[in-house]
Coordinates of C-alpha atoms in Angstrom, one line a residue:
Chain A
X167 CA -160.4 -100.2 216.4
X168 CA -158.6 -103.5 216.9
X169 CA -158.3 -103.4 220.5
X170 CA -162.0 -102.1 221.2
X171 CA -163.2 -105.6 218.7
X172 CA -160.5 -107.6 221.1
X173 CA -162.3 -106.6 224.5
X174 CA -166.0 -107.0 223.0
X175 CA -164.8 -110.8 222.0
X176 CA -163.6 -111.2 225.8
X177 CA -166.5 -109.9 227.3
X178 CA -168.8 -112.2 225.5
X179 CA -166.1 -114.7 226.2
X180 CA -166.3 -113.9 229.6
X181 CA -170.2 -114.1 230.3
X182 CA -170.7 -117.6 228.2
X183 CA -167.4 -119.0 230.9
X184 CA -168.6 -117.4 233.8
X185 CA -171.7 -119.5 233.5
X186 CA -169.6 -122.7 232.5
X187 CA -167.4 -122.3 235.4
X188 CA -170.4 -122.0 237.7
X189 CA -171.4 -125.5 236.0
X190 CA -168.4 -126.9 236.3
X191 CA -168.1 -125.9 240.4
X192 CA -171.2 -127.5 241.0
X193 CA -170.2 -130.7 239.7
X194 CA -167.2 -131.0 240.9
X195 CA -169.1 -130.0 244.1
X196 CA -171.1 -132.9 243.8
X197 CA -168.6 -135.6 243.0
X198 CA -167.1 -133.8 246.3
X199 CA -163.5 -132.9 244.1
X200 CA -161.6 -129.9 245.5
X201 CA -160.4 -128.4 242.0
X202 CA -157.8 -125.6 242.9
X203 CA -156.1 -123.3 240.3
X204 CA -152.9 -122.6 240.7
X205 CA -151.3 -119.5 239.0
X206 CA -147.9 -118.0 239.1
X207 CA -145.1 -116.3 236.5
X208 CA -142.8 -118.3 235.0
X209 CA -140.3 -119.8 236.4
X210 CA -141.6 -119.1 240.4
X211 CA -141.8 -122.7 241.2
X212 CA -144.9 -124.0 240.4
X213 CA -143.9 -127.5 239.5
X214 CA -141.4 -127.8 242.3
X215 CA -144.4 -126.8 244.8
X216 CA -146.2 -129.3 243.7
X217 CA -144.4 -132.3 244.0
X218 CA -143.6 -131.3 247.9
X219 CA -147.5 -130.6 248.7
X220 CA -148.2 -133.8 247.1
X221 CA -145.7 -135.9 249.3
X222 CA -147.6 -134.1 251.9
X223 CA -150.7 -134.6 250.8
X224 CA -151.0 -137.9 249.4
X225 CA -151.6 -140.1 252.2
X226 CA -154.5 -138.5 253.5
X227 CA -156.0 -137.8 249.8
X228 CA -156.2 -139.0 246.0
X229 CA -154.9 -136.5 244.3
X230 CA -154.9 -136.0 240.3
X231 CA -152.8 -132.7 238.5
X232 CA -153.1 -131.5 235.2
X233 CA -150.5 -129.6 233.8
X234 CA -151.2 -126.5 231.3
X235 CA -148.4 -125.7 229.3
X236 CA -148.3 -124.1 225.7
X237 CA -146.8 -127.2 223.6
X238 CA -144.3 -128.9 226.3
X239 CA -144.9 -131.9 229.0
X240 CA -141.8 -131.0 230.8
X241 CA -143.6 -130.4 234.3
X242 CA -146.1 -133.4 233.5
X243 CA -143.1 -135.4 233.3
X244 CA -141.6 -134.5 236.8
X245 CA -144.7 -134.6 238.6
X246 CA -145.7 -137.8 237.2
X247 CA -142.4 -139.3 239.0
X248 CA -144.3 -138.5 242.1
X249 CA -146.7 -141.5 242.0
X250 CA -150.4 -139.1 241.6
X251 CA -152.3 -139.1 238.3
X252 CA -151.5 -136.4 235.7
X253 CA -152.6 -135.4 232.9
X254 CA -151.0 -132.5 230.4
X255 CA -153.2 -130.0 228.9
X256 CA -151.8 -127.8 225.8
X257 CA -153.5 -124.9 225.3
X258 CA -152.4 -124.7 221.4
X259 CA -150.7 -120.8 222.2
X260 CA -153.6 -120.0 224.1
X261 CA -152.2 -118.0 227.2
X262 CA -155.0 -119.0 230.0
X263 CA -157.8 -121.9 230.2
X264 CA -160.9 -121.6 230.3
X265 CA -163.9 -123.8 232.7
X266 CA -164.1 -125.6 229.4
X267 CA -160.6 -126.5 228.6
X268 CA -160.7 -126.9 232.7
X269 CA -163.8 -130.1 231.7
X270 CA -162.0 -131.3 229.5
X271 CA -159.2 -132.3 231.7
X272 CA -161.1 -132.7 234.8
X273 CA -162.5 -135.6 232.5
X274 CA -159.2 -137.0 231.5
X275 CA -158.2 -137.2 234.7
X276 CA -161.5 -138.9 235.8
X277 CA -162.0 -136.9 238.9
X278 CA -165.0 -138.4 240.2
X279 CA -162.6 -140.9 242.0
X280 CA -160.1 -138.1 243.9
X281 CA -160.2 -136.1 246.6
X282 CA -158.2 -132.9 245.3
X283 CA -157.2 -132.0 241.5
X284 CA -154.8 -129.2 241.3
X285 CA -154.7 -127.2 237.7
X286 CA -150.9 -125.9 237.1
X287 CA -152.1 -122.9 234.7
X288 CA -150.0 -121.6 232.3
X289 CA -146.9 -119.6 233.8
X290 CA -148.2 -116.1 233.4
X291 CA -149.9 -113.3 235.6
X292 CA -151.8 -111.8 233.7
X293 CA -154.5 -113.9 231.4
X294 CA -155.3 -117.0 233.6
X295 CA -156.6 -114.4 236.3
X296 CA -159.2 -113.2 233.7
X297 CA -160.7 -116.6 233.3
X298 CA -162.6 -118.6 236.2
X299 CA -161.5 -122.6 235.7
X300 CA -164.8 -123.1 237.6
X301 CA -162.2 -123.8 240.7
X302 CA -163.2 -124.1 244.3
X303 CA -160.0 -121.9 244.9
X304 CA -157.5 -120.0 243.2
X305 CA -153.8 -120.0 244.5
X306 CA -150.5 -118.1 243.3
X307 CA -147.1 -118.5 243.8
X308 CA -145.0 -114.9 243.6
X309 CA -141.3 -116.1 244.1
X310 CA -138.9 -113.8 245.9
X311 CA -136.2 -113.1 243.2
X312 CA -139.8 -111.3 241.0
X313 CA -139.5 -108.3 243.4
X314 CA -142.0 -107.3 246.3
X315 CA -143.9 -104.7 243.9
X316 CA -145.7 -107.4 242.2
X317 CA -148.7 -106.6 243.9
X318 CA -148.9 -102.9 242.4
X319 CA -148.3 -104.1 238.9
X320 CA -150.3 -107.5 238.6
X321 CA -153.1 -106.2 240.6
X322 CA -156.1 -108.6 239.5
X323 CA -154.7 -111.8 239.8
X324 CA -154.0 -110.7 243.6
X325 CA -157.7 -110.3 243.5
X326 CA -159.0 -113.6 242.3
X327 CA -156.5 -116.0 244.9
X328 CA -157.6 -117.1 248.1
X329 CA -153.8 -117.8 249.0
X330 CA -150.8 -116.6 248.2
X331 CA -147.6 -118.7 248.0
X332 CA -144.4 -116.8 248.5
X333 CA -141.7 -119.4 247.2
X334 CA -138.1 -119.5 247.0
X335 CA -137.8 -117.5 250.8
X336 CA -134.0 -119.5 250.8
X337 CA -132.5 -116.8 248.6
X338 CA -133.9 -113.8 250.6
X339 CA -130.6 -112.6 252.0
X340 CA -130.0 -112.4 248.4
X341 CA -132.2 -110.0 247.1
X342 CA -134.0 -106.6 247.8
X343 CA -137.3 -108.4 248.8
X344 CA -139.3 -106.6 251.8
X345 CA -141.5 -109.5 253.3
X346 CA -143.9 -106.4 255.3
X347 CA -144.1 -104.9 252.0
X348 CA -145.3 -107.2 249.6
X349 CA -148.2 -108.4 252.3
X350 CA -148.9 -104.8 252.5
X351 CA -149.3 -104.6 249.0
X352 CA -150.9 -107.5 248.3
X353 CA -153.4 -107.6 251.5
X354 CA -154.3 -103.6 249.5
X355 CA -155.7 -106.1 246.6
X356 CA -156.8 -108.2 249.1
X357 CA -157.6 -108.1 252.3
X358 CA -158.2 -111.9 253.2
X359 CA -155.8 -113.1 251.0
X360 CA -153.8 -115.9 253.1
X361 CA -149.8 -116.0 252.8
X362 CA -148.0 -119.2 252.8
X363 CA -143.9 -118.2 252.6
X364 CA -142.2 -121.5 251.6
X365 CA -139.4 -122.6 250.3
X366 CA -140.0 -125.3 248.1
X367 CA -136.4 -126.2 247.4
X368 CA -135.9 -126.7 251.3
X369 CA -139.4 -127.8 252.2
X370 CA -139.8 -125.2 254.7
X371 CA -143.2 -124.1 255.3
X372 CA -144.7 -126.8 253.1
X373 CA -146.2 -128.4 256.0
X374 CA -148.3 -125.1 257.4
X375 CA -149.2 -124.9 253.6
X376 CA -150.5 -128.5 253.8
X377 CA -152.1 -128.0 257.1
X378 CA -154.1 -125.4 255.8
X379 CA -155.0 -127.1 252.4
X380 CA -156.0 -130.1 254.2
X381 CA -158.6 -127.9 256.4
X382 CA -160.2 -126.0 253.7
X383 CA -161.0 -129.3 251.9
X384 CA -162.5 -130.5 255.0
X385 CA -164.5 -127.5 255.9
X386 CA -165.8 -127.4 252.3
X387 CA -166.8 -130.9 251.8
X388 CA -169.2 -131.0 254.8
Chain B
X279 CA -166.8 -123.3 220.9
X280 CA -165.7 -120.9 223.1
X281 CA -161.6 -121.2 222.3
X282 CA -162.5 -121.2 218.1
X283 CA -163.7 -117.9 218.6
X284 CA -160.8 -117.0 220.0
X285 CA -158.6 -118.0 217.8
X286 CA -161.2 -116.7 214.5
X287 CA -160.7 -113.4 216.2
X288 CA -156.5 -113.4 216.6
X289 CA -156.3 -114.2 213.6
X290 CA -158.2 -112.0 212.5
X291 CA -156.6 -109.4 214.3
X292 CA -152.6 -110.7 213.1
X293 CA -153.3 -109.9 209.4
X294 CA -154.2 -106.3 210.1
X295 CA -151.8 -106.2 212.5
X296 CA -148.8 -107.0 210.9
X297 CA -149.5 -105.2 208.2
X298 CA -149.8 -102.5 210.2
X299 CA -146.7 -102.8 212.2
X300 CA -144.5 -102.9 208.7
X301 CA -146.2 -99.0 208.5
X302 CA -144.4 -98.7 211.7
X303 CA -141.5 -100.1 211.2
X304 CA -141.4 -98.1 208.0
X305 CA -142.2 -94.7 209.6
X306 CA -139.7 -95.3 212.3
X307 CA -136.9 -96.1 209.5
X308 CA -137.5 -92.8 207.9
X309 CA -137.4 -90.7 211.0
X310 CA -134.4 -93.0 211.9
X311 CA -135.8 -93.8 214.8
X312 CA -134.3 -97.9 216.6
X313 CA -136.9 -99.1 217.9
X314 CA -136.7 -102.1 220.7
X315 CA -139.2 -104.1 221.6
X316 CA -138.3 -105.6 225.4
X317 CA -140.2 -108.6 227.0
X318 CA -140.2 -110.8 229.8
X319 CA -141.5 -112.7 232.3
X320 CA -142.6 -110.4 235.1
X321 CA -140.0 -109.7 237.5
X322 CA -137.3 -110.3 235.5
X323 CA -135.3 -106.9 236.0
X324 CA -136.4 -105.2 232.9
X325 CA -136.8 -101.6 234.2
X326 CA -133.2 -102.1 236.2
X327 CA -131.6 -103.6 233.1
X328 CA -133.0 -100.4 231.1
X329 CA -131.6 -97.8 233.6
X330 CA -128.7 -99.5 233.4
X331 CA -128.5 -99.7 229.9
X332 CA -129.4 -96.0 229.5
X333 CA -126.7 -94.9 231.4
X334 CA -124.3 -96.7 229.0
X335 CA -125.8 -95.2 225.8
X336 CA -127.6 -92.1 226.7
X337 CA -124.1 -89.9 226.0
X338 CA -124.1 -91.6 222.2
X339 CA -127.7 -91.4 221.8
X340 CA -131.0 -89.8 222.7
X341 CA -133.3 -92.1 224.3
X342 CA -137.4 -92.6 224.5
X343 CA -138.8 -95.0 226.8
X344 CA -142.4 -96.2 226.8
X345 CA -143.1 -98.7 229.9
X346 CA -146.5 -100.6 229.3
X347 CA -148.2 -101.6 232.0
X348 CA -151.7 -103.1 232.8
X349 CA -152.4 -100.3 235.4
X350 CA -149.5 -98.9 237.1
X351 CA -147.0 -96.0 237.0
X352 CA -144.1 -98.1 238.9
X353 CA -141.7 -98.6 236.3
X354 CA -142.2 -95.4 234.9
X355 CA -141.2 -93.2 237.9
X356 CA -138.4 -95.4 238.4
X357 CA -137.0 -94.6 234.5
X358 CA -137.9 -90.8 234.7
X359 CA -135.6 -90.1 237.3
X360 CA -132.4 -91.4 234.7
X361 CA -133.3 -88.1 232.8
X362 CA -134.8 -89.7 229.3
X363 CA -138.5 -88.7 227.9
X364 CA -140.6 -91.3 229.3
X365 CA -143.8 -92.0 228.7
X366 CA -146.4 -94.9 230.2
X367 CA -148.4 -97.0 228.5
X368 CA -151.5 -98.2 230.2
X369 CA -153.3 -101.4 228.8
X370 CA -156.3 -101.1 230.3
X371 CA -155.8 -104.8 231.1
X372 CA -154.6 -106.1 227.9
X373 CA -151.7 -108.4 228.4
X374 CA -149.5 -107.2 225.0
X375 CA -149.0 -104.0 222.7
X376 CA -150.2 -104.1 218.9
X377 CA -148.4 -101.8 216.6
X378 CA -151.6 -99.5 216.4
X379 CA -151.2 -99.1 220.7
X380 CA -147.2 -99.0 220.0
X381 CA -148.0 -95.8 217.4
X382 CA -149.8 -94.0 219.7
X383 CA -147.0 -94.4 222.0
X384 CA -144.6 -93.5 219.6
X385 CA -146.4 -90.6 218.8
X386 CA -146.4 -89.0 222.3
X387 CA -142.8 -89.3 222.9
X388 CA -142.1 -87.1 219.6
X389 CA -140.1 -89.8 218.6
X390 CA -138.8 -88.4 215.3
X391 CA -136.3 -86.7 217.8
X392 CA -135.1 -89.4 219.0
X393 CA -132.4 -92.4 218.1
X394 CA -133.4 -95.2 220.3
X395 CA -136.8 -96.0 221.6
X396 CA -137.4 -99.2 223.7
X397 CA -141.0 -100.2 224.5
X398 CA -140.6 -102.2 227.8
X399 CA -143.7 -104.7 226.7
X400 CA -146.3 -106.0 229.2
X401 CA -144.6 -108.4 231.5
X402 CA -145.6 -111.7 230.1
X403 CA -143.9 -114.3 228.3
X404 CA -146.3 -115.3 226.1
X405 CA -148.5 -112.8 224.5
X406 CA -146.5 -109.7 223.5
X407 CA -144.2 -112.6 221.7
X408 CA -147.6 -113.1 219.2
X409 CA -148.3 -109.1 218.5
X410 CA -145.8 -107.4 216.2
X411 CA -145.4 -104.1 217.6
X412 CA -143.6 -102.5 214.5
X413 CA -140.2 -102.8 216.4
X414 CA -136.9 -103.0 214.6
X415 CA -135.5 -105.7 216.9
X416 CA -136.8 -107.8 219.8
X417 CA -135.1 -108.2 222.6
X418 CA -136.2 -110.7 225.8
X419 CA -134.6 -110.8 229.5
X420 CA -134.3 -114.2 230.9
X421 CA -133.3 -114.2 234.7
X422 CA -131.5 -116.8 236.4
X423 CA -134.3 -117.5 239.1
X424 CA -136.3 -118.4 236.1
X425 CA -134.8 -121.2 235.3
X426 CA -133.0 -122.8 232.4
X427 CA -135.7 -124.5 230.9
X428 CA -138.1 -121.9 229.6
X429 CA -136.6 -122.2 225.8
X430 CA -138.5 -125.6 226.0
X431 CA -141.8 -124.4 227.6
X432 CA -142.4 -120.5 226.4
X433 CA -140.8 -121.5 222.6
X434 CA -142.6 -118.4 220.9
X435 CA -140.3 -115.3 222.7
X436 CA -137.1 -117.1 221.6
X437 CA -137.9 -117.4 218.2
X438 CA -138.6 -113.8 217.6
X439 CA -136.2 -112.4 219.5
X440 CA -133.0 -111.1 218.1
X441 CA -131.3 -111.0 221.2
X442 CA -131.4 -112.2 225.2
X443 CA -130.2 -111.3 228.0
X444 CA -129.7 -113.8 230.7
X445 CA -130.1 -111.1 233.7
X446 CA -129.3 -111.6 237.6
X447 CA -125.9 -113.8 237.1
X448 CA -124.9 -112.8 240.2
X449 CA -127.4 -115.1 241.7
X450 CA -126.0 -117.9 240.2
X451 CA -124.4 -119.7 242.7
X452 CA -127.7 -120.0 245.1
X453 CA -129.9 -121.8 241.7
X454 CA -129.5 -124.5 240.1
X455 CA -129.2 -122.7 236.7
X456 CA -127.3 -124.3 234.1
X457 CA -126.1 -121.9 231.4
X458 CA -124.7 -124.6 228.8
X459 CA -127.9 -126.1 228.7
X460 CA -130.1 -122.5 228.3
X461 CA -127.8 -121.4 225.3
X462 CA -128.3 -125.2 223.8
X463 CA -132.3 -124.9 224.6
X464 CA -133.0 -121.2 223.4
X465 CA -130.5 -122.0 220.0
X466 CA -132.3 -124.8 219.0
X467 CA -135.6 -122.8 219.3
X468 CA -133.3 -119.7 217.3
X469 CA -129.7 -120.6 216.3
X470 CA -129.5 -116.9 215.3
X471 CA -130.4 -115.3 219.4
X472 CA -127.3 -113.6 220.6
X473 CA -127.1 -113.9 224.3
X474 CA -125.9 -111.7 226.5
X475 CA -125.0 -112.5 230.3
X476 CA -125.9 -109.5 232.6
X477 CA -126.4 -108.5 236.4
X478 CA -128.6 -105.3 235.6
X479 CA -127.7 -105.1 239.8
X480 CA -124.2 -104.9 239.3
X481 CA -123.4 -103.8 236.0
X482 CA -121.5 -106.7 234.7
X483 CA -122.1 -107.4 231.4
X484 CA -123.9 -104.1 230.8
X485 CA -121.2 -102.9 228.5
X486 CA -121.1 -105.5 225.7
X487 CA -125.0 -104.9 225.6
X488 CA -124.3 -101.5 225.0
X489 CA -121.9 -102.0 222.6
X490 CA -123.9 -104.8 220.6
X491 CA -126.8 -102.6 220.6
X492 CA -125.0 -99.1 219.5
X493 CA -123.4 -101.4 216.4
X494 CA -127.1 -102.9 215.8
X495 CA -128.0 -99.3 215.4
X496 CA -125.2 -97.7 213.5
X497 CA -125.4 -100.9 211.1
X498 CA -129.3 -100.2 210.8
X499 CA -128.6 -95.7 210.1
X500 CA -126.9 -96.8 206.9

């Protein structure tokens, strides 16, 4: 009984949002804003991401981030070092955002005036996938020490990204992580799902990362 | 609008809930039946922390295991093959257990049999930390790759956990983990959390789990 009146909540949820997001895409569409979610566990390197594709990024665009956390500002606080606007969303326990929570920020951060906003959803892969942000583009991170499976056991929010981030590749020679298996797996949930591997720590692969950001944005504002 | 129906409808759900998972916790006392409730973040190493752990307890006790999982059997056919019942738990894309889902659970392992059943929760640092399953102790993994400041950013899990294990020490040297500063973090959040130090890949630390755990158990019998 109590799970069957959870899931008729999300549904109706979910049809109300999925208009909202569609809203939200076409404004942002307008003010020609590049909104990208970003999604990822805890702890895969979000944050750390970030601040290198923003020293890659910021001299060709204006660039605003809003940080989703539960009740801290600890990432708004590191990215903020880097220079770009940010602003920190708490979600009040909530474990995703919504295109309205999204709005809210996306005002904050008053994205009319930039070129890219980048959402850093709340760590967790499960809930944010359920909830379009009203994004042009979702993005994950899956780090290597969370195991190559992922894929087999997160299966929708493989779904929902148009690239995957595969972070932390410096500590491969320390771990059972099969590269050939997680894009297998993942490319099953997704065939045109694009993989970045990157270390953000050592700043390899950033740049093809970048490269590619940099082109999407370009392709999609004409 | 949106995010206060949300919230009407958790709360909604909570009192009914809890309520319900002190029937649980109740049933499971009289049947004498230690029940753990296990979360994490995904990829944390619960399923090789729980083979591990079975092997140093399954000669002292007899073991259930229910794995959880949105919609896969991975974890489950991993855990069969140490010997204990096992049984999966599909969520049918929820991202936590109630106590009414953790019943039903319960129910098809026979545990009345049994001494020890863990429920290895959705992985997801957030959510299952709001639902009470009905468990007689919580119990979180927290691996090194993670990094040490989750206490500050996923607060809920700490406080309701009895006890964490800090898993994948052998990786220590390649991140920038500080282990002072995760104990000071996750004690202010609970000054009661014991924290146990593990590599579910080696072993180490394994036994003083066990131990703790088997004394948990022996304390709760009486």
């Amino acid at each position: 009984m109590g799970n069957y009146r959870i899931i008729e909540v999300k549904q109706s949820i979910f049809e109300d949002n999925n208009q909202d997001a569609d809203r939200l895409r076409q404004q942002m569409k307008e003010s020609k804003t590049f909104l990208i979610n970003l999604m990822s566990s805890p702890g895969s390197g979000k944050t750390t991401t970030l601040t290198k594709l923003i020293a890659a990024l910021k001299d060709d665009l204006r660039i605003g981030i809003m940080e989703a956390d539960i009740d801290s500002d600890v990432d708004a606080d590191t990215i903020s070092r880097t220079g770009v606007k940010v602003i920190q969303l708490h979600t009040g326990g909530m474990c995703h955002l919504d295109a309205d929570m999204t709005r809210q920020g996306v005002k904050q951060l008053e994205a009319d005036n930039l070129d890219l906003v980048i959402l850093e959803n709340v760590g967790n892969l499960v809930c944010p996938a359920e909830f379009d942000t009203g994004a042009a583009m979702n993005m994950m991170i899956l780090s290597v020490p969370e195991g190559h499976d992922k894929p087999l056991k997160y299966p929708l929010v493989f779904q929902v990204c148009d690239a995957m981030i595969i972070n932390k590749i410096d500590v491969l020679p320390y771990f059972d992580f099969d590269m050939e298996k997680v894009r297998e797996f993942a490319r099953r949930r997704n065939p045109n799902l694009q993989i970045f591997p990157i270390s953000a720590k050592t700043g390899e692969g950033v740049d093809a990362l970048a490269a590619y950001l940099k082109d999407r944005i370009t392709q999609w504002k004409k």
